[in-house]
Tab-separated table of C-alpha atoms in Angstrom:
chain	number	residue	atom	x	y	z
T	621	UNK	CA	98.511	135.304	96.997
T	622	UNK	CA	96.154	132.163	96.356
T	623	UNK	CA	98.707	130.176	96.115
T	624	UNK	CA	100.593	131.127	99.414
T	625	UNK	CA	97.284	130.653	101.128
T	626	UNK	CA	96.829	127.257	99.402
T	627	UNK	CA	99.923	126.674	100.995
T	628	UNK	CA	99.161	127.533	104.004
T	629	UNK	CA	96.434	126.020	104.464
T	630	UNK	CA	97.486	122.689	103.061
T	631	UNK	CA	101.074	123.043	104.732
T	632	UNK	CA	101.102	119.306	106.353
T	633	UNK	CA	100.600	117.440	102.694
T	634	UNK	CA	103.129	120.098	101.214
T	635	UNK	CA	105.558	119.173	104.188
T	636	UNK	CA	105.194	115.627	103.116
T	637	UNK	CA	105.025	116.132	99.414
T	638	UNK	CA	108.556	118.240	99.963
T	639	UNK	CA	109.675	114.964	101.741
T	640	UNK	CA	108.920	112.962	99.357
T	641	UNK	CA	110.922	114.888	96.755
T	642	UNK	CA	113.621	114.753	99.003
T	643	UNK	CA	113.569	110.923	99.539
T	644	UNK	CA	113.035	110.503	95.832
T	645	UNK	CA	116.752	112.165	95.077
T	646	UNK	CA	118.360	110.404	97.863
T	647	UNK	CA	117.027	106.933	96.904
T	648	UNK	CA	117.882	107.229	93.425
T	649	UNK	CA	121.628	109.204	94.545
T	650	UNK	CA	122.332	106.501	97.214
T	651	UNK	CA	121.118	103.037	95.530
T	652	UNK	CA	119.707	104.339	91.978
T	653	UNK	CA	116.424	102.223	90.421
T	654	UNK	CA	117.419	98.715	90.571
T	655	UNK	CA	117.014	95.804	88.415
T	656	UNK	CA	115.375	92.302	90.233
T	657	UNK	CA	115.170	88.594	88.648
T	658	UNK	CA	111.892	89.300	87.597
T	659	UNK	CA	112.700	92.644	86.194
T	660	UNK	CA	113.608	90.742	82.598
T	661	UNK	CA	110.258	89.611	82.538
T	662	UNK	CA	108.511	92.475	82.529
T	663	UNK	CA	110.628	94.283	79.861
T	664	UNK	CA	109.891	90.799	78.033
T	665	UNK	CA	106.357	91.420	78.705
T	666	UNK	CA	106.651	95.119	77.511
T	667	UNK	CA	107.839	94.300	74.627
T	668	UNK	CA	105.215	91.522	74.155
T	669	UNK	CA	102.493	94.260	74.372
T	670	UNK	CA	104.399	96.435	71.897
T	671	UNK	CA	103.874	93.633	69.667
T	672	UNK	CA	107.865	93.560	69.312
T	673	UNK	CA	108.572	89.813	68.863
T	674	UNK	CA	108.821	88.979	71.822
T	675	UNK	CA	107.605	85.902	74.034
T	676	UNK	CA	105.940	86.576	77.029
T	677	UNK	CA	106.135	84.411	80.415
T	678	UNK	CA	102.545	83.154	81.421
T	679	UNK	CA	102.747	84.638	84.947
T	680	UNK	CA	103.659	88.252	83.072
T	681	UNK	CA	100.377	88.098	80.881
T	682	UNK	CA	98.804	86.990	84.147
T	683	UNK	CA	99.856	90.454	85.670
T	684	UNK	CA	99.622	92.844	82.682
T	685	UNK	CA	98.628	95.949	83.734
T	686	UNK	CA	102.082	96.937	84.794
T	687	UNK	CA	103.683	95.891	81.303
T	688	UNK	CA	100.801	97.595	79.305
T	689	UNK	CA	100.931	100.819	81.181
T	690	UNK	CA	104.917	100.861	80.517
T	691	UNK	CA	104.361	101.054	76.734
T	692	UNK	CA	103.882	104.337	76.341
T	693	UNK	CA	107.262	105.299	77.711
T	694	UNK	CA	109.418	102.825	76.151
T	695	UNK	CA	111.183	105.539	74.117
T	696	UNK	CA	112.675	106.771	77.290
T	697	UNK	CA	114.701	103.467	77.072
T	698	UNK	CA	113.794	99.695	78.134
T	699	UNK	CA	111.647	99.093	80.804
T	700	UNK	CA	112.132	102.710	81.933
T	701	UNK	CA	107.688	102.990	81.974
T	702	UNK	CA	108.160	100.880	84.947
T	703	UNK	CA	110.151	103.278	86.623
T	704	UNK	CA	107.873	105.871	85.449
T	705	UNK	CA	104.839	104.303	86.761
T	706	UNK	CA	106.557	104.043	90.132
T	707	UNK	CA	107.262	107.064	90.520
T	708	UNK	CA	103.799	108.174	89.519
T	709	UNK	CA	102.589	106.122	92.117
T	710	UNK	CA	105.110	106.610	94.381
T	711	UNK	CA	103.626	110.426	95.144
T	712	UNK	CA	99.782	108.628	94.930
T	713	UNK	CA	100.898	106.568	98.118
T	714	UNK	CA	102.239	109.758	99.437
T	715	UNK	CA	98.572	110.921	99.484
T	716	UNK	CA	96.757	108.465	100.373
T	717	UNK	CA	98.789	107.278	103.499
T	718	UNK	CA	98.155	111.154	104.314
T	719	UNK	CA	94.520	111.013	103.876
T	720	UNK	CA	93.916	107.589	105.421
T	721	UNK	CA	95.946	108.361	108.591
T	722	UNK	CA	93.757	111.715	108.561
T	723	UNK	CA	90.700	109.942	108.784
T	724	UNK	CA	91.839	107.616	111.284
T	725	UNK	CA	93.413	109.743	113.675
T	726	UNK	CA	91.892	113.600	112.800
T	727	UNK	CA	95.687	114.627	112.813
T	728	UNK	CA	97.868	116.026	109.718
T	729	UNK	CA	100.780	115.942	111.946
T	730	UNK	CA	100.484	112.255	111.997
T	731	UNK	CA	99.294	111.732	108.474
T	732	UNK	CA	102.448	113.290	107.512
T	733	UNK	CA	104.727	110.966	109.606
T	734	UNK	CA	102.649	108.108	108.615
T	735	UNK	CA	103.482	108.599	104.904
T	736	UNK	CA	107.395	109.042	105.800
T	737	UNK	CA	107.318	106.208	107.522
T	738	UNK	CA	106.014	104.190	104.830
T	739	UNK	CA	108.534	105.852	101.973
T	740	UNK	CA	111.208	105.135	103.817
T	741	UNK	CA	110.514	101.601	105.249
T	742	UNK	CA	113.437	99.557	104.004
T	743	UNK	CA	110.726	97.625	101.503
T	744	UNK	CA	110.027	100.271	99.724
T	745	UNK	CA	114.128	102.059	99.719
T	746	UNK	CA	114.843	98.743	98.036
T	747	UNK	CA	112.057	98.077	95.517
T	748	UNK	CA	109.083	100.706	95.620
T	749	UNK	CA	111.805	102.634	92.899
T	750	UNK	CA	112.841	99.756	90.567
T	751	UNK	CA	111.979	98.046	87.746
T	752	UNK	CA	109.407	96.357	88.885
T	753	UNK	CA	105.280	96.337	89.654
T	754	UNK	CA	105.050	95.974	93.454
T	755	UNK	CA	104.327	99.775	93.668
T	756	UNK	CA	101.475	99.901	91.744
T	757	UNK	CA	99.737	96.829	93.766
T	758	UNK	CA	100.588	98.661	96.856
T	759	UNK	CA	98.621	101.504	95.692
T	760	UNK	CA	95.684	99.794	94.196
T	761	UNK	CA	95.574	98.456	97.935
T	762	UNK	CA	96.103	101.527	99.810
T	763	UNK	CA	93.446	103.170	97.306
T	764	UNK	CA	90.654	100.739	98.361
T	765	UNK	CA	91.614	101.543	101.714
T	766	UNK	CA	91.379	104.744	101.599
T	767	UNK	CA	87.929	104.594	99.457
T	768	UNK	CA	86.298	102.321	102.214
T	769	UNK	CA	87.027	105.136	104.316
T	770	UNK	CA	85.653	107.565	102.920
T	771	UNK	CA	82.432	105.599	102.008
T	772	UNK	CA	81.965	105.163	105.646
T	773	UNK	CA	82.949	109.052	105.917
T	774	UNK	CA	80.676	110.565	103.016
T	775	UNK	CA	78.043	107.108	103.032
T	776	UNK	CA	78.076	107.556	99.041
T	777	UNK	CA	77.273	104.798	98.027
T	778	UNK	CA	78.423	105.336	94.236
T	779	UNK	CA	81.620	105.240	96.335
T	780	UNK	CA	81.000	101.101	96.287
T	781	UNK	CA	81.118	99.884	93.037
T	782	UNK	CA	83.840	101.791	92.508
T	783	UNK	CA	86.413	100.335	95.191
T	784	UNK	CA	85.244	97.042	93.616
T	785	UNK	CA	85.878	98.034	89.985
T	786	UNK	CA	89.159	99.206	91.169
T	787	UNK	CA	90.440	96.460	93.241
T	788	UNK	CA	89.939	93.875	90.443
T	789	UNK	CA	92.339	96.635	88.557
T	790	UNK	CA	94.731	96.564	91.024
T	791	UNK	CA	94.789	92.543	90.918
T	792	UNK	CA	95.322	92.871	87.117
T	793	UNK	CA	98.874	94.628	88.570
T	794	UNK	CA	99.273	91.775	90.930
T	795	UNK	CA	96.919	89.722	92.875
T	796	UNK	CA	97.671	91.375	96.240
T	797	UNK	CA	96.394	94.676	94.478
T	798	UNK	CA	93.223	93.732	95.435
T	799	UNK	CA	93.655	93.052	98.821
T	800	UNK	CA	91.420	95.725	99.854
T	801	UNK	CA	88.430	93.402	99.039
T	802	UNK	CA	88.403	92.135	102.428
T	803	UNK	CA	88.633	95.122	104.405
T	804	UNK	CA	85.925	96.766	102.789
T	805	UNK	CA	84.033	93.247	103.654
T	806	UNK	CA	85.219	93.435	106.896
T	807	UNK	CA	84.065	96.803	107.513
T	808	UNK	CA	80.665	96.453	106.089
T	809	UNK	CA	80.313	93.714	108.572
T	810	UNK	CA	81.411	94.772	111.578
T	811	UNK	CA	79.608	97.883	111.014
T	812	UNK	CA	76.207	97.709	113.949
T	813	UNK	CA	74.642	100.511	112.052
T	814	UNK	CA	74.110	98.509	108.635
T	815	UNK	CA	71.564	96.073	109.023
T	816	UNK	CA	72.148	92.141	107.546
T	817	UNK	CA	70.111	92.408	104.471
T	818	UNK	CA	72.062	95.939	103.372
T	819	UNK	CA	75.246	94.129	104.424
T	820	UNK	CA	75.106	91.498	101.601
T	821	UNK	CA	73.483	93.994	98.842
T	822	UNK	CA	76.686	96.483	99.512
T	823	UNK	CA	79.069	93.644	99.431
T	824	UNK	CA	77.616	92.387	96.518
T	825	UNK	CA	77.928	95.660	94.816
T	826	UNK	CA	81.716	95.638	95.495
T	827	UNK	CA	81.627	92.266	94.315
T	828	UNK	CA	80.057	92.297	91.080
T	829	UNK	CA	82.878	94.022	89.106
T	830	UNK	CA	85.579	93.059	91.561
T	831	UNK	CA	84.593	89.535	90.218
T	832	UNK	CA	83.877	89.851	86.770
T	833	UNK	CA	87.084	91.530	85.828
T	834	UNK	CA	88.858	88.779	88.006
T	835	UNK	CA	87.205	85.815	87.162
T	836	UNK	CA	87.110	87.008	83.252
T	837	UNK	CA	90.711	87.814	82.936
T	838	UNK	CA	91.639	84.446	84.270
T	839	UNK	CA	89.075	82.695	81.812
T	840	UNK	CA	91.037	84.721	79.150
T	841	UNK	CA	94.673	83.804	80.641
T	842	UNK	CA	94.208	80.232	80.298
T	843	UNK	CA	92.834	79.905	76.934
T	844	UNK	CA	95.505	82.146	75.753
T	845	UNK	CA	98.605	80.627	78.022
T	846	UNK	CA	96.878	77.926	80.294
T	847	UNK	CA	98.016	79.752	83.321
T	848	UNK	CA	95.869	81.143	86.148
T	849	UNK	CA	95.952	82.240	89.936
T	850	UNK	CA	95.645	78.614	90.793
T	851	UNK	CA	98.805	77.962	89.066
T	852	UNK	CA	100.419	80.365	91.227
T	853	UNK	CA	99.213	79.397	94.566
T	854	UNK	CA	98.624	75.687	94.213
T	855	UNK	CA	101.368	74.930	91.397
T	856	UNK	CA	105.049	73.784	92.139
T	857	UNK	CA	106.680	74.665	95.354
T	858	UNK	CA	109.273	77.981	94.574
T	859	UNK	CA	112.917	76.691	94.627
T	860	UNK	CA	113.665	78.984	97.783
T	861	UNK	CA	111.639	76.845	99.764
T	862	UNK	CA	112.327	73.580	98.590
T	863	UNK	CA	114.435	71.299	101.369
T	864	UNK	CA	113.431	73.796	104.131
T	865	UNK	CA	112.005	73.265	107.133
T	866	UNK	CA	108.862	74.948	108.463
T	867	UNK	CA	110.749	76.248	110.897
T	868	UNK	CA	113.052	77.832	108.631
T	869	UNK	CA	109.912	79.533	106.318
T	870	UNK	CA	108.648	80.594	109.373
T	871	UNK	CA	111.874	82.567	110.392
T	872	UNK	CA	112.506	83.858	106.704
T	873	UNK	CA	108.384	85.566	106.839
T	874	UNK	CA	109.224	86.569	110.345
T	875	UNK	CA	112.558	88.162	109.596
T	876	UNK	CA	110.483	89.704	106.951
T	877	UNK	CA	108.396	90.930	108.815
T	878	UNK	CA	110.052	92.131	111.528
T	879	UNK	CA	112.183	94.199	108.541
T	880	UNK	CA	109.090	96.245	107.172
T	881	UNK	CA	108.409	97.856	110.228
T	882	UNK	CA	111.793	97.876	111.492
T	883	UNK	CA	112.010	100.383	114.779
T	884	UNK	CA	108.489	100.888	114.568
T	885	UNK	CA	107.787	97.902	116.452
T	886	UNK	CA	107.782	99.237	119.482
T	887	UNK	CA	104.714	101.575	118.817
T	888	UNK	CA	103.332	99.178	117.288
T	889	UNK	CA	102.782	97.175	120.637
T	890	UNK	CA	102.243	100.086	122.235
T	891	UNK	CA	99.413	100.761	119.712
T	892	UNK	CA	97.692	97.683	120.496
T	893	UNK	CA	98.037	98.122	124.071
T	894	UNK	CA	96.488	101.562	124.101
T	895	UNK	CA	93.589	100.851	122.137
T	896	UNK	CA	92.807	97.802	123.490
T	897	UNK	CA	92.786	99.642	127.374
T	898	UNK	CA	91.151	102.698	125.452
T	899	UNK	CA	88.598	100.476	124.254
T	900	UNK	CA	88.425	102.429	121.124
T	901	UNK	CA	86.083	100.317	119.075
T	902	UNK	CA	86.118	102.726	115.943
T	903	UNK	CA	89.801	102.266	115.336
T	904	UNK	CA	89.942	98.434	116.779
T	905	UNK	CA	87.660	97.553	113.953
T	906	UNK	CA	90.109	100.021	111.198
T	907	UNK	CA	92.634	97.566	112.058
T	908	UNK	CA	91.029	94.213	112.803
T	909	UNK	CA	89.773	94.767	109.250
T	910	UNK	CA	93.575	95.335	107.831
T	911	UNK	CA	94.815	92.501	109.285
T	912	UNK	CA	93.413	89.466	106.792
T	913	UNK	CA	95.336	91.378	104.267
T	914	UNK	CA	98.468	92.085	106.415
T	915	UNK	CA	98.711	88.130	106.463
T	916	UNK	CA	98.502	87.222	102.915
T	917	UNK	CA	102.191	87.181	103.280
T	918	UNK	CA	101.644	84.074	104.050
T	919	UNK	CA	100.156	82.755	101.287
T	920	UNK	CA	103.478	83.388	98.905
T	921	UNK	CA	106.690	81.419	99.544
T	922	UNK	CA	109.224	83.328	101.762
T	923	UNK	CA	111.566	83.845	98.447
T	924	UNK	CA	108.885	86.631	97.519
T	925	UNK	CA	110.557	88.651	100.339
T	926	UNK	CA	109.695	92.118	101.824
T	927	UNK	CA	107.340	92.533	99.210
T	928	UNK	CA	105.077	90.967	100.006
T	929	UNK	CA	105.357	91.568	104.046
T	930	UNK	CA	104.719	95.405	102.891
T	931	UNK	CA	100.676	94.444	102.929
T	932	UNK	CA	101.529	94.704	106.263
T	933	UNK	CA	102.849	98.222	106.105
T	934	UNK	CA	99.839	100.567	106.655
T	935	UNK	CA	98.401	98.543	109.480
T	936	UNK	CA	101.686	98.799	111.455
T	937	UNK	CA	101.864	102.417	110.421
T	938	UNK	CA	98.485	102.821	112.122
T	939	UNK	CA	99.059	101.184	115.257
T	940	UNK	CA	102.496	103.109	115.537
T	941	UNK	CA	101.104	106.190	115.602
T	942	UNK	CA	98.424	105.287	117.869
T	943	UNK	CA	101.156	104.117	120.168
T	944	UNK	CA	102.489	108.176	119.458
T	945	UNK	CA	99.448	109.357	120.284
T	946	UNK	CA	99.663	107.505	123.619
T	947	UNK	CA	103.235	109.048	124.457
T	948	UNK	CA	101.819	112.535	123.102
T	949	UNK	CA	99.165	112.759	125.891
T	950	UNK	CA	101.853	111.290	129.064
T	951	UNK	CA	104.970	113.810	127.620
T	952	UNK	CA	105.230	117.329	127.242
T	953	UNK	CA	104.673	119.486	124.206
T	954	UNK	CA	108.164	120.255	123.845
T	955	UNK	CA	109.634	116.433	125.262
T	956	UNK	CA	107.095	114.738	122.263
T	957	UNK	CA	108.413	116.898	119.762
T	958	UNK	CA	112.192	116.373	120.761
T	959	UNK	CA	111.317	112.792	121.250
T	960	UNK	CA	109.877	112.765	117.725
T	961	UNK	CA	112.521	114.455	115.813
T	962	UNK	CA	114.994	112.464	117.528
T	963	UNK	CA	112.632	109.208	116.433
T	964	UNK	CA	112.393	110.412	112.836
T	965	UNK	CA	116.109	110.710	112.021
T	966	UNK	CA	117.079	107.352	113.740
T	967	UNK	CA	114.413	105.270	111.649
T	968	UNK	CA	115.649	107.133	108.392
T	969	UNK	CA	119.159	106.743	108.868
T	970	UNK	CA	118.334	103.106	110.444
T	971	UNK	CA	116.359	102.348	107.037
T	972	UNK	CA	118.966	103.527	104.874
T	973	UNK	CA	121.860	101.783	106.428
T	974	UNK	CA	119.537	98.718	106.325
T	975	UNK	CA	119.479	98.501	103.000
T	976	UNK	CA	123.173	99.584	102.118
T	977	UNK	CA	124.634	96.604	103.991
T	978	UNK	CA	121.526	93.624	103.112
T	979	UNK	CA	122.642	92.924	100.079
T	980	UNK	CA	125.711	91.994	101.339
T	981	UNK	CA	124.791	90.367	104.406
T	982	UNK	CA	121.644	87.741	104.721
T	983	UNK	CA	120.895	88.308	108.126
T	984	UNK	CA	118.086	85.040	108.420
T	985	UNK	CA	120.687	82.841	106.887
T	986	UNK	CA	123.322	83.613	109.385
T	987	UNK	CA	120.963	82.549	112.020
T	988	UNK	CA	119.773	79.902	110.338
T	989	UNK	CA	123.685	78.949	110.264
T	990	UNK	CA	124.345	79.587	113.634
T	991	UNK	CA	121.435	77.154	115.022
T	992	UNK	CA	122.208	74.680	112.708
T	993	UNK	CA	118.616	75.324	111.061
């Protein structure tokens, strides 16, 4: 009978968890876990870490969290710990979409659509299951989100130092793992009830670990491989956007964009809309704060695709449902939830089909063709 209650009581998450289980099989029965060009070099770097004989590329050991958490499950057959990880965190992000759209909006009817919305963005049907470590950065991100929160939820301040310590793991995953640095500055700062001195001490709390573990790890990459984050940001241009205009980059990241959100968008304007004319300063500042890090698309080449346009994700998620809440209070109980159902199945099936026929068809390059780009 405790359990049923449990249930009960918790019967939004399990409605999403049971989702998730759901979206899980069909993924895997529709496009199974797919192998990447990078997805060699992590099983190279695996194996490096096994101490296998095996040379590992530079920007691997860069990144090694992934690779050394895969270890373990290496008997399951090669690479397969990545898929295991991803999976792992595959449920995590479950949760913590749930609990961050909670605290935002007060709503487990919305925390559950915000957490099928992001499981089934097209982003994540095509790589959030593969061999690969995206996954794992978006959680370390959504984490810090989620524990910047609930500092400003619970005010522990224990809560600090951790986020830090755990975005600098999350960068050890992949740099964009610890994009949640600058939303919990952002935060602290635009916070009115935090006075100047207390803003620098709290931010220098986060900072402390979130820098030693980054700064130290790239000390330790380049005597060992002479290869840092510099490297990767200021190093070589990336062969996909070599000979291209900037007008043509542009398009790619905006096509990009405009994927990961796919028929979302037009919540999402309505989201900005409403709280703008709402004037509701507690969420304006939630997602003024997400945006630096919904950006830092734009600090990779265009090649990196969707995956890196996913830091976007959970801000557009946000507004769209703050656009639903705006249709919620103009529409009947019984229109919304028609409206909603209706909405649900379309962006699944939408997703899905999305991803069947990209592979096949390079949507930005036919334009790009047609123009004479």
């Amino acid at each position: 009978m405790n359990i049923l209650l449990k249930i009960r009581q918790n019967k939004w998450f399990v409605a999403a968890f049971v989702f998730a289980m759901a979206n899980l099989a069909a993924i895997y029965s529709i496009f199974g876990f797919r192998k990447y060009g990078d997805t060699q070099g992590y099983i190279k770097a695996i194996c490096w870490f096994r101490d296998a004989g095996c040379q590992i590329e530079p920007l691997r050991f860069l990144r090694p969290l992934g690779p050394m958490l895969s270890t373990r499950f290496e008997f399951l057959g090669s690479g397969a710990g990545l898929l295991v990880q991803n999976i792992i965190f595959y449920f995590l992000l479950v949760f913590l979409l749930f609990k961050i759209t909670d605290i935002v909006f007060h709503n487990k009817k919305y925390a559950v659509l915000a957490s099928l919305f992001f499981i089934t963005s097209t982003p994540f049907i095509d790589t959030g299951l593969a061999y690969l470590t995206d996954t794992g950065s978006w959680f370390f991100y959504c984490l810090s989100v989620y524990l910047t929160l609930l500092y400003f939820q619970s005010h522990q301040e224990r809560l600090v130092a951790m986020n830090g310590f755990l975005s600098a793991v999350g960068v050890l995953i992949k740099e964009n793992g610890g994009l949640g640095a600058p939303f919990f500055g952002l935060m602290i700062l635009f916070d009115k009830n935090i006075s100047f001195k207390n803003k620098i001490i709290k931010i220098a709390v986060f900072s402390a670990p979130f820098l030693a573990i980054v700064i130290g790890w790239q000390f330790l990459s380049y005597k060992l491989v002479h290869y840092t984050f510099f490297d990767v940001f200021f190093g070589p241009a990336k062969p996909a956007a070599v000979g291209e205009s900037v007008l043509v980059v542009a398009l790619r990241h905006l096509g990009q964009l405009f994927r990961t959100m796919g028929l979302l968008w037009p919540f999402i304007f309505l989201g900005v809309v409403y709280v703008w004319r709402k004037k509701d300063w507690a969420k304006a500042k939630i997602f003024l704060a997400l945006l630096p890090a919904s950006l830092s698309f734009l600090a990779w080449s265009p090649d990196a695709g969707a995956r890196t346009t996913f830091l976007a994700a959970p801000l557009g998620i946000l507004l769209s449902i703050n656009g639903l809440s705006f249709l919620e209070e103009k529409m009947s109980k019984k229109s919304f939830a028609a409206m909603l159902v209706f909405l649900v199945i379309v962006i699944i099936l939408a997703d899905y089909l999305f991803c069947w026929f990209n592979p096949r068809v390079s949507f930005v390059d036919i334009i790009v063709r047609f123009f004479g780009l």
